[in-house]
mmCIF file of C-alpha atoms in Angstrom:
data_model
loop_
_atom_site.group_PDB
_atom_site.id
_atom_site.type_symbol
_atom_site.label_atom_id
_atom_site.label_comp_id
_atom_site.label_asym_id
_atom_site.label_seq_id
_atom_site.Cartn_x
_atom_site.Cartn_y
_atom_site.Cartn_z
ATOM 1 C CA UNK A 1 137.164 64.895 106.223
ATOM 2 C CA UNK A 2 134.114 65.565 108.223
ATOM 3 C CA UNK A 3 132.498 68.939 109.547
ATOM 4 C CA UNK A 4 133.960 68.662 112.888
ATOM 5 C CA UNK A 5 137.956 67.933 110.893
ATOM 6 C CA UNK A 6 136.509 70.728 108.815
ATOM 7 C CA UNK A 7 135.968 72.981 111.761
ATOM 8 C CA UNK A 8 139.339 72.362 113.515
ATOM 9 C CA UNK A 9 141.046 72.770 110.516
ATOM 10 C CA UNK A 10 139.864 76.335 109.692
ATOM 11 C CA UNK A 11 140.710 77.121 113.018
ATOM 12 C CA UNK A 12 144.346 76.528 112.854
ATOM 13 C CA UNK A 13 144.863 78.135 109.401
ATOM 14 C CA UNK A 14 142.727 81.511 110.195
ATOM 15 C CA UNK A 15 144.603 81.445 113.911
ATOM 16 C CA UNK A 16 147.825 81.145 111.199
ATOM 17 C CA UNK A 17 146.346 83.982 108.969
ATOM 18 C CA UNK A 18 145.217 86.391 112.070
ATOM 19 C CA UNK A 19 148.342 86.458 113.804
ATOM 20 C CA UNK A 20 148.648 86.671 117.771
ATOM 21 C CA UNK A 21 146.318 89.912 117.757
ATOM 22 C CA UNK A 22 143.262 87.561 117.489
ATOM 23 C CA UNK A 23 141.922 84.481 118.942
ATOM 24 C CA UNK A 24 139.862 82.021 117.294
ATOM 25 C CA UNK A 25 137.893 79.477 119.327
ATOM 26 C CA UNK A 26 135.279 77.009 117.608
ATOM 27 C CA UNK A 27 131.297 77.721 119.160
ATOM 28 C CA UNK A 28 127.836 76.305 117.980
ATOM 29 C CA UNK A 29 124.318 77.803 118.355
ATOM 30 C CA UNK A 30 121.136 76.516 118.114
ATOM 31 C CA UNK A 31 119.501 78.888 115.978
ATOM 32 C CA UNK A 32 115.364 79.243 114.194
ATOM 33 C CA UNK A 33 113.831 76.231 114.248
ATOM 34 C CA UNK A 34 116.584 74.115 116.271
ATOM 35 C CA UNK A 35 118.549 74.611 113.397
ATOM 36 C CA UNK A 36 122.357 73.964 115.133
ATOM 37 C CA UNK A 37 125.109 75.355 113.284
ATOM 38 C CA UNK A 38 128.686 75.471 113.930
ATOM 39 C CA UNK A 39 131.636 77.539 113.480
ATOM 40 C CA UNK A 40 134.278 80.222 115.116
ATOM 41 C CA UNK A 41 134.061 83.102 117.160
ATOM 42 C CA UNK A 42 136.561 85.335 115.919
ATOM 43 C CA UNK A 43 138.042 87.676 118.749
ATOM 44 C CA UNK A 44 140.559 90.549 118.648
ATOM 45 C CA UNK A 45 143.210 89.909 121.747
ATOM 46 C CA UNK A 46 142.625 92.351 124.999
ATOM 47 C CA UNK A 47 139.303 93.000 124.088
ATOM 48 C CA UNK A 48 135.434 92.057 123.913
ATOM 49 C CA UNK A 49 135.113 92.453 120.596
ATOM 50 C CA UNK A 50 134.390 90.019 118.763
ATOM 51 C CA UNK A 51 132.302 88.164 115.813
ATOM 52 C CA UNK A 52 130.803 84.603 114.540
ATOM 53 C CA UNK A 53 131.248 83.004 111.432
ATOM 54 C CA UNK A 54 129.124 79.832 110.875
ATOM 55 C CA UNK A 55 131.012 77.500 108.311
ATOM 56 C CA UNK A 56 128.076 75.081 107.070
ATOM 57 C CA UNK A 57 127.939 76.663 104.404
ATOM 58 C CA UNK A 58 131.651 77.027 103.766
ATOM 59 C CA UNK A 59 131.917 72.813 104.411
ATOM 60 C CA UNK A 60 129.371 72.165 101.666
ATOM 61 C CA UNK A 61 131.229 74.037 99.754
ATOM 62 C CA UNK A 62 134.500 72.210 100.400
ATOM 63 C CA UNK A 63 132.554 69.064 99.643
ATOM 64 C CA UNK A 64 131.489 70.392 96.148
ATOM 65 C CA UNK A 65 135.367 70.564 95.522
ATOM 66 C CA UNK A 66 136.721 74.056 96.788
ATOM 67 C CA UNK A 67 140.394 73.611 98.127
ATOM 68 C CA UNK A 68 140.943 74.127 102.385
ATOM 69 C CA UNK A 69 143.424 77.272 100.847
ATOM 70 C CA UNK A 70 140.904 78.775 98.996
ATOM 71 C CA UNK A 71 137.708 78.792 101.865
ATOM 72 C CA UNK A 72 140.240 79.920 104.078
ATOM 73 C CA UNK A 73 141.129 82.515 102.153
ATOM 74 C CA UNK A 74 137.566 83.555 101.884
ATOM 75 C CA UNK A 75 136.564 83.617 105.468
ATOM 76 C CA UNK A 76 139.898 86.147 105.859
ATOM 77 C CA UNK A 77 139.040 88.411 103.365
ATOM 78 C CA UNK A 78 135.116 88.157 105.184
ATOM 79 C CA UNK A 79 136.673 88.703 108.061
ATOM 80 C CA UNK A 80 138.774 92.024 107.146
ATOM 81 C CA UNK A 81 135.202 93.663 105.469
ATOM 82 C CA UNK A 82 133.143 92.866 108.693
ATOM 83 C CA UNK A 83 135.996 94.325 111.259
ATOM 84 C CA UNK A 84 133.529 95.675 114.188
ATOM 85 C CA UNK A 85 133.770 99.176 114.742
ATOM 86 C CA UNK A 86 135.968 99.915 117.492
ATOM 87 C CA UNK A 87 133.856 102.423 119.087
ATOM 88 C CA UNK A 88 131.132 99.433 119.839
ATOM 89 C CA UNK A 89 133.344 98.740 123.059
ATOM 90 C CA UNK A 90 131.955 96.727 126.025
ATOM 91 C CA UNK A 91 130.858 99.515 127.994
ATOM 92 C CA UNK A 92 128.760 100.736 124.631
ATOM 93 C CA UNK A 93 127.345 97.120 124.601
ATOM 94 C CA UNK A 94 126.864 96.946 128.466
ATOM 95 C CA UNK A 95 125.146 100.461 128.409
ATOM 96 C CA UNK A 96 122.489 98.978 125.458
ATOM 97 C CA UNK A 97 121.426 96.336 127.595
ATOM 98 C CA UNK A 98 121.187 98.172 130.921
ATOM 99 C CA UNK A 99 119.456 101.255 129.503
ATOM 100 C CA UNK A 100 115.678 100.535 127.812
ATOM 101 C CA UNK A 101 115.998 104.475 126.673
ATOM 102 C CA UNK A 102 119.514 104.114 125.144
ATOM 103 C CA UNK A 103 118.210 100.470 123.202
ATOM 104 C CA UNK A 104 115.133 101.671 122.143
ATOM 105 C CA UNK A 105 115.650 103.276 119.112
ATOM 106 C CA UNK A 106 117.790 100.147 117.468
ATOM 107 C CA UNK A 107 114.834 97.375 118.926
ATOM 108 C CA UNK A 108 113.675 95.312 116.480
ATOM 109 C CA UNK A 109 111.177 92.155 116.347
ATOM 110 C CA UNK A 110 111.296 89.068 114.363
ATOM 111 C CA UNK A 111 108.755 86.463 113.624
ATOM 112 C CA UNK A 112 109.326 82.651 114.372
ATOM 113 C CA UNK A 113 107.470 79.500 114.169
ATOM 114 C CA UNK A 114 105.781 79.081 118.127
ATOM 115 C CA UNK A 115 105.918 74.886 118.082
ATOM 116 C CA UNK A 116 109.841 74.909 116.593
ATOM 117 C CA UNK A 117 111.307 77.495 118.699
ATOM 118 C CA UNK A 118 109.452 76.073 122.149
ATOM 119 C CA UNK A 119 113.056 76.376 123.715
ATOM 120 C CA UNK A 120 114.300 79.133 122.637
ATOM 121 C CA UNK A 121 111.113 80.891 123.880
ATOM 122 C CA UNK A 122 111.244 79.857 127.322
ATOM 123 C CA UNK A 123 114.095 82.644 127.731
ATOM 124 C CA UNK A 124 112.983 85.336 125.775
ATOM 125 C CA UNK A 125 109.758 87.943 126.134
ATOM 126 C CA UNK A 126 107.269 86.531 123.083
ATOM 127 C CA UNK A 127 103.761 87.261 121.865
ATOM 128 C CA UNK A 128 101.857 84.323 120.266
ATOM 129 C CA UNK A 129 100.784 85.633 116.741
ATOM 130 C CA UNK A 130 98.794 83.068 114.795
ATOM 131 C CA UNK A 131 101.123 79.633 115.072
ATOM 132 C CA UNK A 132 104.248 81.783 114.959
ATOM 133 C CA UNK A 133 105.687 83.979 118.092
ATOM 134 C CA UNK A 134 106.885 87.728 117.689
ATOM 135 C CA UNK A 135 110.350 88.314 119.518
ATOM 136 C CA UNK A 136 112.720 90.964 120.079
ATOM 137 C CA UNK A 137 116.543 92.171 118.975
ATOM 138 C CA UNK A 138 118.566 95.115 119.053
ATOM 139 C CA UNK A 139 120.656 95.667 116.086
ATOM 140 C CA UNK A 140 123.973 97.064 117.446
ATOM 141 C CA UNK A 141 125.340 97.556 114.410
ATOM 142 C CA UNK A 142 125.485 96.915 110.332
ATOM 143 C CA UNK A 143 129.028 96.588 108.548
ATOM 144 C CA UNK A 144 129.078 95.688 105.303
ATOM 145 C CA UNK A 145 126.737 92.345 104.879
ATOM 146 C CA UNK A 146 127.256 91.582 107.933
ATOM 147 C CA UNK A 147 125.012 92.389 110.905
ATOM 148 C CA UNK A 148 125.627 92.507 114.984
ATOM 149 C CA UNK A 149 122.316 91.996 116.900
ATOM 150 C CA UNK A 150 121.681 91.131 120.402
ATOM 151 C CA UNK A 151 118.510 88.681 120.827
ATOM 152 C CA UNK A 152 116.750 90.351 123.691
ATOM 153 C CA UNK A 153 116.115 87.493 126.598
ATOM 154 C CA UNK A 154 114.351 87.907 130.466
ATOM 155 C CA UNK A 155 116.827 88.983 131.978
ATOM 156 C CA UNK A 156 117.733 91.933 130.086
ATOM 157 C CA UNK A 157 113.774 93.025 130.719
ATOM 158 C CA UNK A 158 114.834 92.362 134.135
ATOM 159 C CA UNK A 159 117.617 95.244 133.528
ATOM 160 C CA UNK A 160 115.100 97.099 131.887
ATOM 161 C CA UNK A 161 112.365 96.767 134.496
ATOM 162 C CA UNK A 162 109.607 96.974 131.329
ATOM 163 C CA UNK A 163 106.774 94.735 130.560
ATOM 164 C CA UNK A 164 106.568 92.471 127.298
ATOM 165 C CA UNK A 165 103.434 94.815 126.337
ATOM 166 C CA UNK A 166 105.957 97.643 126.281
ATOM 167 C CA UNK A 167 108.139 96.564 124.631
ATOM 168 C CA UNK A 168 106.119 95.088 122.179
ATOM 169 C CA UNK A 169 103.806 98.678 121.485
ATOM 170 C CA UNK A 170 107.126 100.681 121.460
ATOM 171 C CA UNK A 171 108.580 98.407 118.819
ATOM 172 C CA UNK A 172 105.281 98.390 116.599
ATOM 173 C CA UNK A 173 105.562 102.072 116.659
ATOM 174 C CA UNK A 174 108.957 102.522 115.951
ATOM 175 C CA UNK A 175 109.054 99.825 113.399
ATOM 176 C CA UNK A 176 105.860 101.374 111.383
ATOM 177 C CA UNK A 177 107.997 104.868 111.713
ATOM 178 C CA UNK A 178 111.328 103.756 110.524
ATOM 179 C CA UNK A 179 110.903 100.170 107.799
ATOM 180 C CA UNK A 180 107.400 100.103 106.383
ATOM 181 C CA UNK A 181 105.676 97.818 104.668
ATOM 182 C CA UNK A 182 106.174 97.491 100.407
ATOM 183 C CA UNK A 183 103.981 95.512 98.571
ATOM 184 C CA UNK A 184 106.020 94.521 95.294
ATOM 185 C CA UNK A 185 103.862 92.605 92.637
ATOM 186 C CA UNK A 186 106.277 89.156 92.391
ATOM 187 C CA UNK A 187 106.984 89.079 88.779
ATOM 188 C CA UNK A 188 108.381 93.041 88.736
ATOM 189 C CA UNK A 189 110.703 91.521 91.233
ATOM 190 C CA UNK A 190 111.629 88.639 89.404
ATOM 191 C CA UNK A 191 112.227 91.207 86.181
ATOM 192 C CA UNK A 192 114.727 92.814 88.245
ATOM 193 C CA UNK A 193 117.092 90.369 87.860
ATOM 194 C CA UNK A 194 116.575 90.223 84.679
ATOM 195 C CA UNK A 195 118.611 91.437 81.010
ATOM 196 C CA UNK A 196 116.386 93.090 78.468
ATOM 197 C CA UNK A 197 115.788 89.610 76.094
ATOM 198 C CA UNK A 198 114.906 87.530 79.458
ATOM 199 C CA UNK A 199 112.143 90.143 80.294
ATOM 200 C CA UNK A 200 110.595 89.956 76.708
ATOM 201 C CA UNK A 201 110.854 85.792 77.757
ATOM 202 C CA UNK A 202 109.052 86.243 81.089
ATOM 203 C CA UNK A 203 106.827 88.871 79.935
ATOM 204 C CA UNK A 204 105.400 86.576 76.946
ATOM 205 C CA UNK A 205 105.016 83.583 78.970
ATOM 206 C CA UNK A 206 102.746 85.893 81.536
ATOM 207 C CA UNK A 207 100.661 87.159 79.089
ATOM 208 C CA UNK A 208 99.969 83.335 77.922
ATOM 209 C CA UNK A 209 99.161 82.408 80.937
ATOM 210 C CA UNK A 210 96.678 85.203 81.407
ATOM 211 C CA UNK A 211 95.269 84.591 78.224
ATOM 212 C CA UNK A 212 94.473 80.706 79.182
ATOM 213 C CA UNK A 213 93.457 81.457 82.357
ATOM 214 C CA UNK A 214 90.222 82.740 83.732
ATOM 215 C CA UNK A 215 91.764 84.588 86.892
ATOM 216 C CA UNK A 216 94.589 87.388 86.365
ATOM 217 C CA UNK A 217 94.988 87.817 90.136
ATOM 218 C CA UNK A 218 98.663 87.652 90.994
ATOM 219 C CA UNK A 219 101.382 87.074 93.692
ATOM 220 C CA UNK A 220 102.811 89.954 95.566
ATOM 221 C CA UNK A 221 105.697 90.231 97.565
ATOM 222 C CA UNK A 222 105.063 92.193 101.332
ATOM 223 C CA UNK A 223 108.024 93.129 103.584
ATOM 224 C CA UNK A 224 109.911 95.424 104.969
ATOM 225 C CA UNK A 225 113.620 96.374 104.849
ATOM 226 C CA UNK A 226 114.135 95.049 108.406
ATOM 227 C CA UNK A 227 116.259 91.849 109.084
ATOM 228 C CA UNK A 228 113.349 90.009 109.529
ATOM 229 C CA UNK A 229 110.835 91.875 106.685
ATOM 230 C CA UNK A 230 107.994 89.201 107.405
ATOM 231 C CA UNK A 231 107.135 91.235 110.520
ATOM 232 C CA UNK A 232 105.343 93.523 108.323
ATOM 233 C CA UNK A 233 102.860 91.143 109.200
ATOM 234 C CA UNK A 234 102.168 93.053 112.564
ATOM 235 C CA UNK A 235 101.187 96.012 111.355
ATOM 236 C CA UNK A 236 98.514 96.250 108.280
ATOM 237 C CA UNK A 237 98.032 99.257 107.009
ATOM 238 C CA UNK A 238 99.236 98.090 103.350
ATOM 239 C CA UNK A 239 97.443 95.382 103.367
ATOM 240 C CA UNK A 240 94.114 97.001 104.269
ATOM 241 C CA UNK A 241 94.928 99.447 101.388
ATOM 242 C CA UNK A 242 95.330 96.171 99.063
ATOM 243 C CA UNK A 243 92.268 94.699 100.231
ATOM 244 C CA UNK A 244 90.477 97.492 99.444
ATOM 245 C CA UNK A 245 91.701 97.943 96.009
ATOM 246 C CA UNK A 246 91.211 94.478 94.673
ATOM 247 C CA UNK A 247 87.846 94.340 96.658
ATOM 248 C CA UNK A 248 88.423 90.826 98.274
ATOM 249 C CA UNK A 249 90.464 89.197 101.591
ATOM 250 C CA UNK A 250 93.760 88.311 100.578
ATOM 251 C CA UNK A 251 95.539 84.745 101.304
ATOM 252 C CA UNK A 252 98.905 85.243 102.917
ATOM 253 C CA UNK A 253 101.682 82.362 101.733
ATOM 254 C CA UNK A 254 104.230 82.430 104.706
ATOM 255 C CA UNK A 255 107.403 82.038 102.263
ATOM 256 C CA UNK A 256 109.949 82.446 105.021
ATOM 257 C CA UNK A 257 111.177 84.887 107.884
ATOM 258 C CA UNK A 258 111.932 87.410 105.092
ATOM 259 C CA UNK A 259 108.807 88.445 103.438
ATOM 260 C CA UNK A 260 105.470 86.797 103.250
ATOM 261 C CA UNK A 261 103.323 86.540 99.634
ATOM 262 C CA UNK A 262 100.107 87.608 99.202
ATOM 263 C CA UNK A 263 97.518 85.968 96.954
ATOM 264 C CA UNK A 264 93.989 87.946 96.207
ATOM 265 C CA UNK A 265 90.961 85.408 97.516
ATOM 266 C CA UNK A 266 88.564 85.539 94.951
ATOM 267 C CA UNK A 267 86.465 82.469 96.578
ATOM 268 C CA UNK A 268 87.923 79.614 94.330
ATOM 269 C CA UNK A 269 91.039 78.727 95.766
ATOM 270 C CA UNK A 270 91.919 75.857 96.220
ATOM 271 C CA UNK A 271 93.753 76.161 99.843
ATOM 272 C CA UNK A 272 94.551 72.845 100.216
ATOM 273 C CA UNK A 273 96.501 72.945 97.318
ATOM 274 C CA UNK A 274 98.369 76.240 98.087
ATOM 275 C CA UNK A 275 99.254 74.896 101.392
ATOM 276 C CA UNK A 276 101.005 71.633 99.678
ATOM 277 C CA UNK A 277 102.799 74.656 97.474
ATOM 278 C CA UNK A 278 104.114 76.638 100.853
ATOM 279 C CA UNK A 279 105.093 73.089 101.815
ATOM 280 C CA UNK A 280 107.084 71.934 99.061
ATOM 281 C CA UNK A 281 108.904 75.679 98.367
ATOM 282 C CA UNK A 282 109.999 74.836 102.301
ATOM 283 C CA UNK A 283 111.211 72.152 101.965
ATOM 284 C CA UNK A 284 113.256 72.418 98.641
ATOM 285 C CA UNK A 285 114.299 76.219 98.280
ATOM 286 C CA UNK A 286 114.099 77.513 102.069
ATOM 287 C CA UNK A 287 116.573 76.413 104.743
ATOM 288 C CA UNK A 288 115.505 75.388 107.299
ATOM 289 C CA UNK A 289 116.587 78.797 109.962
ATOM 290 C CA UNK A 290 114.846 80.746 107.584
ATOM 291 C CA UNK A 291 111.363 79.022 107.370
ATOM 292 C CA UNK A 292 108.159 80.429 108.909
ATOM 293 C CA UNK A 293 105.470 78.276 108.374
ATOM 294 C CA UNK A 294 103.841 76.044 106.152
ATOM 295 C CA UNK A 295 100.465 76.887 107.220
ATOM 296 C CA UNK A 296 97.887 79.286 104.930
ATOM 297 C CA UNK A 297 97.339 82.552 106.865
ATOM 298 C CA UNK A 298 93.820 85.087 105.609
ATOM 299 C CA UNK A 299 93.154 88.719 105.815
ATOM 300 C CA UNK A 300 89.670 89.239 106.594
ATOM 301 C CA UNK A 301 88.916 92.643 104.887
ATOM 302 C CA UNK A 302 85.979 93.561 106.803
ATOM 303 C CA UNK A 303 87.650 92.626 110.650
ATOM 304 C CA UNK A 304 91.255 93.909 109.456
ATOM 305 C CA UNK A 305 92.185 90.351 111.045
ATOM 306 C CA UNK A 306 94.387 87.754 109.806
ATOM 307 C CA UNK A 307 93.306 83.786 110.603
ATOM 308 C CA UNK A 308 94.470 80.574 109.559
ATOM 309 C CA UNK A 309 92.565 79.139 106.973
ATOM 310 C CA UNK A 310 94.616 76.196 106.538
ATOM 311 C CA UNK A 311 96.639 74.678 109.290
ATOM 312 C CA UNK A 312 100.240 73.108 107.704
ATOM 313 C CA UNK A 313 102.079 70.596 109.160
ATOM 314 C CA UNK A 314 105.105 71.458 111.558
ATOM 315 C CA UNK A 315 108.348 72.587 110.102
#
C-alpha cells in the first residue's frame, strides 16, 4: 500500500470512527523548506471548526509494521485530546485577523531559511535576517500538544492597514516581554534525561575529555519557550551577557528552527569543520521542516552583531 492508499484509507475508517457529526476530507501543505506533507482536515459538521493531522509520520510507521487498526486508533484518541475549544468560533477567528489590536498580544515570529522558503515568502510580510527570513503567526490557541496558529500573509496586513516595520518592532517587544531567551549549557540538558548511573557515565566521559583536551569551552543551548525558540536570535541581550562573561565572540551552530547552539570563539576553530558538523546533524537527525541552516553564524562582541562566518550550502 502506498501513502496516497494510506491516506484514503484512514479517511474512511476515522469518517467510520467520528460518526456523521464530523467530516473528514484529505488536504496537503507545502510547509518549511518545500517540505509537502499530506493528511486530513478533520471538521466538526455545521461548523468552522476544524483541525489538520499530517499522517507521514503515521505511514512510516505503518511501514515499520503497525496494523491500519492500531494507527487509526491513535489518530482518534489524538483527535479526542486536541478537540478545539468551542469558544474559538469563526467570528473569534474572523475578529483576530481583522483587528491588529485584538491579534497583537498572541503575534509571534518564526525564523526560516530565505533561499528554501522563496515561495512561501512572496505572500507573507518578511525581514531578511542573515540567509534566513523572520515571519509572523498568531497562535490562536494551545490544547494539549497540539497548537492552532494562523501564518500571518499580505492580505491580512491589508486588514490591518500596518507596515512590516510594525509589526516586526511590536513583536520584538512583546516577544522579549513574554518568552525570553535561556541559555542552557548542552550537557545539563542532555543529564536531564538522564537516571542517576547514566549521569555518573556522561559525567566521567566529560571530565576525560577535558582532561585530554586543551580547550574546556562548551556547547550551549539558546532558545526560548516560543514555537519557534530559535528566534531568540533577534533579540541579544543573553548573548551579550555570555560574551561578556567568557570574554570572546561566540559561534552560533544553527541546529534547527527550535533553538540555535552556541560555541565560545576562542580564535582556533576550525569553522570549516563545524560547518561540515551543522551539515551532517541536518541531514541525519533534523527533518527537513524543521531545519534552519547549515551555514556558521558569529557574534561580534564588540558591534553586538551577528555575521556569517561560514556560508553552508542550501538546505
Amino acid at each position: 500500500m502506498d501513502k496516497k492508499e494510506f491516506i484514503k484509507k484512514m479517511k474512511e475508517m476515522l469518517q467510520k470512527r467520528l460518526g456523521e457529526d464530523y467530516s473528514v476530507a484529505e488536504h496537503s501543505q507545502v510547509k518549511n523548506n518545500k517540505n509537502l506533507l499530506s493528511g486530513l482536515v478533520i471538521q466538526r459538521t455545521g461548523t468552522d471548526l476544524g483541525m489538520v493531522i499530517y499522517l507521514d509520520k503515521f505511514f512510516e510507521e505503518y511501514q515499520k509494521g503497525n496494523t491500519l487498526d492500531e494507527i487509526a486508533a491513535a489518530l482518534y484518541k489524538k483527535i479526542g485530546e486536541a478537540e478545539i475549544p468551542e469558544e474559538l468560533s469563526g467570528d473569534y477567528l474572523k475578529e483576530l485577523v481583522r483587528s491588529y489590536e485584538a491579534a497583537k498580544p498572541m503575534i509571534f515570529c518564526k525564523l526560516v531559511n530565505e533561499k528554501a522558503n522563496r515561495e512561501l515568502l512572496q505572500g507573507v510580510p518578511y525581514f531578511p535576517f542573515l540567509d534566513l527570513a523572520v515571519i509572523f503567526y498568531i497562535m490562536v490557541a494551545e490544547t494539549n500538544s497540539e497548537q492552532m496558529a494562523i501564518t500571518i500573509d499580505n492580505k491580512i496586513m491589508e486588514l490591518w492597514g500596518i507596515d512590516s516595520q510594525q509589526l516586526y518592532q511590536d513583536t520584538i517587544y512583546h516577544m522579549k516581554t513574554n518568552v525570553p531567551q535561556q541559555l542552557q549549557n548542552l550537557n545539563d540538558i542532555v543529564e536531564g534525561f538522564m537516571d542517576e548511573e547514566e549521569k555518573k557515565i556522561f559525567q566521567e566521559i566529560i571530565k576525560k575529555e577535558k582532561e585530554n583536551c586543551e580547550t574546556t569551552e562548551e556547547l550551549y543551548c539558546l532558545q526560548n519557550s516560543s514555537k519557534f525558540g530559535a528566534t531568540s536570535l533577534l533579540y541579544g541581550d543573553t548573548m551579550a551577557k555570555f560574551a561578556e562573561q567568557v570574554q570572546c565572540d561566540l559561534l552560533i551552530l544553527p541546529s534547527s528552527i527550535f533553538e540555535v547552539l552556541l560555541y565560545p570563539d576562542n580564535g582556533s576553530r576550525d569553522y570549516e569543520e563545524l560547518q561540515d558538523m551543522v551539515q551532517t546533524i541536518n541531514q541525519v537527525e533534523v527533518s527537513r521542516e524543521d531545519q534552519l541552516s547549515n551555514s556558521i553564524y558569529k557574534y561580534d562582541r564588540m558591534t553586538r552583531k551577528i555575521s556569517i562566518v561560514y556560508q553552508g550550502e542550501d538546505i
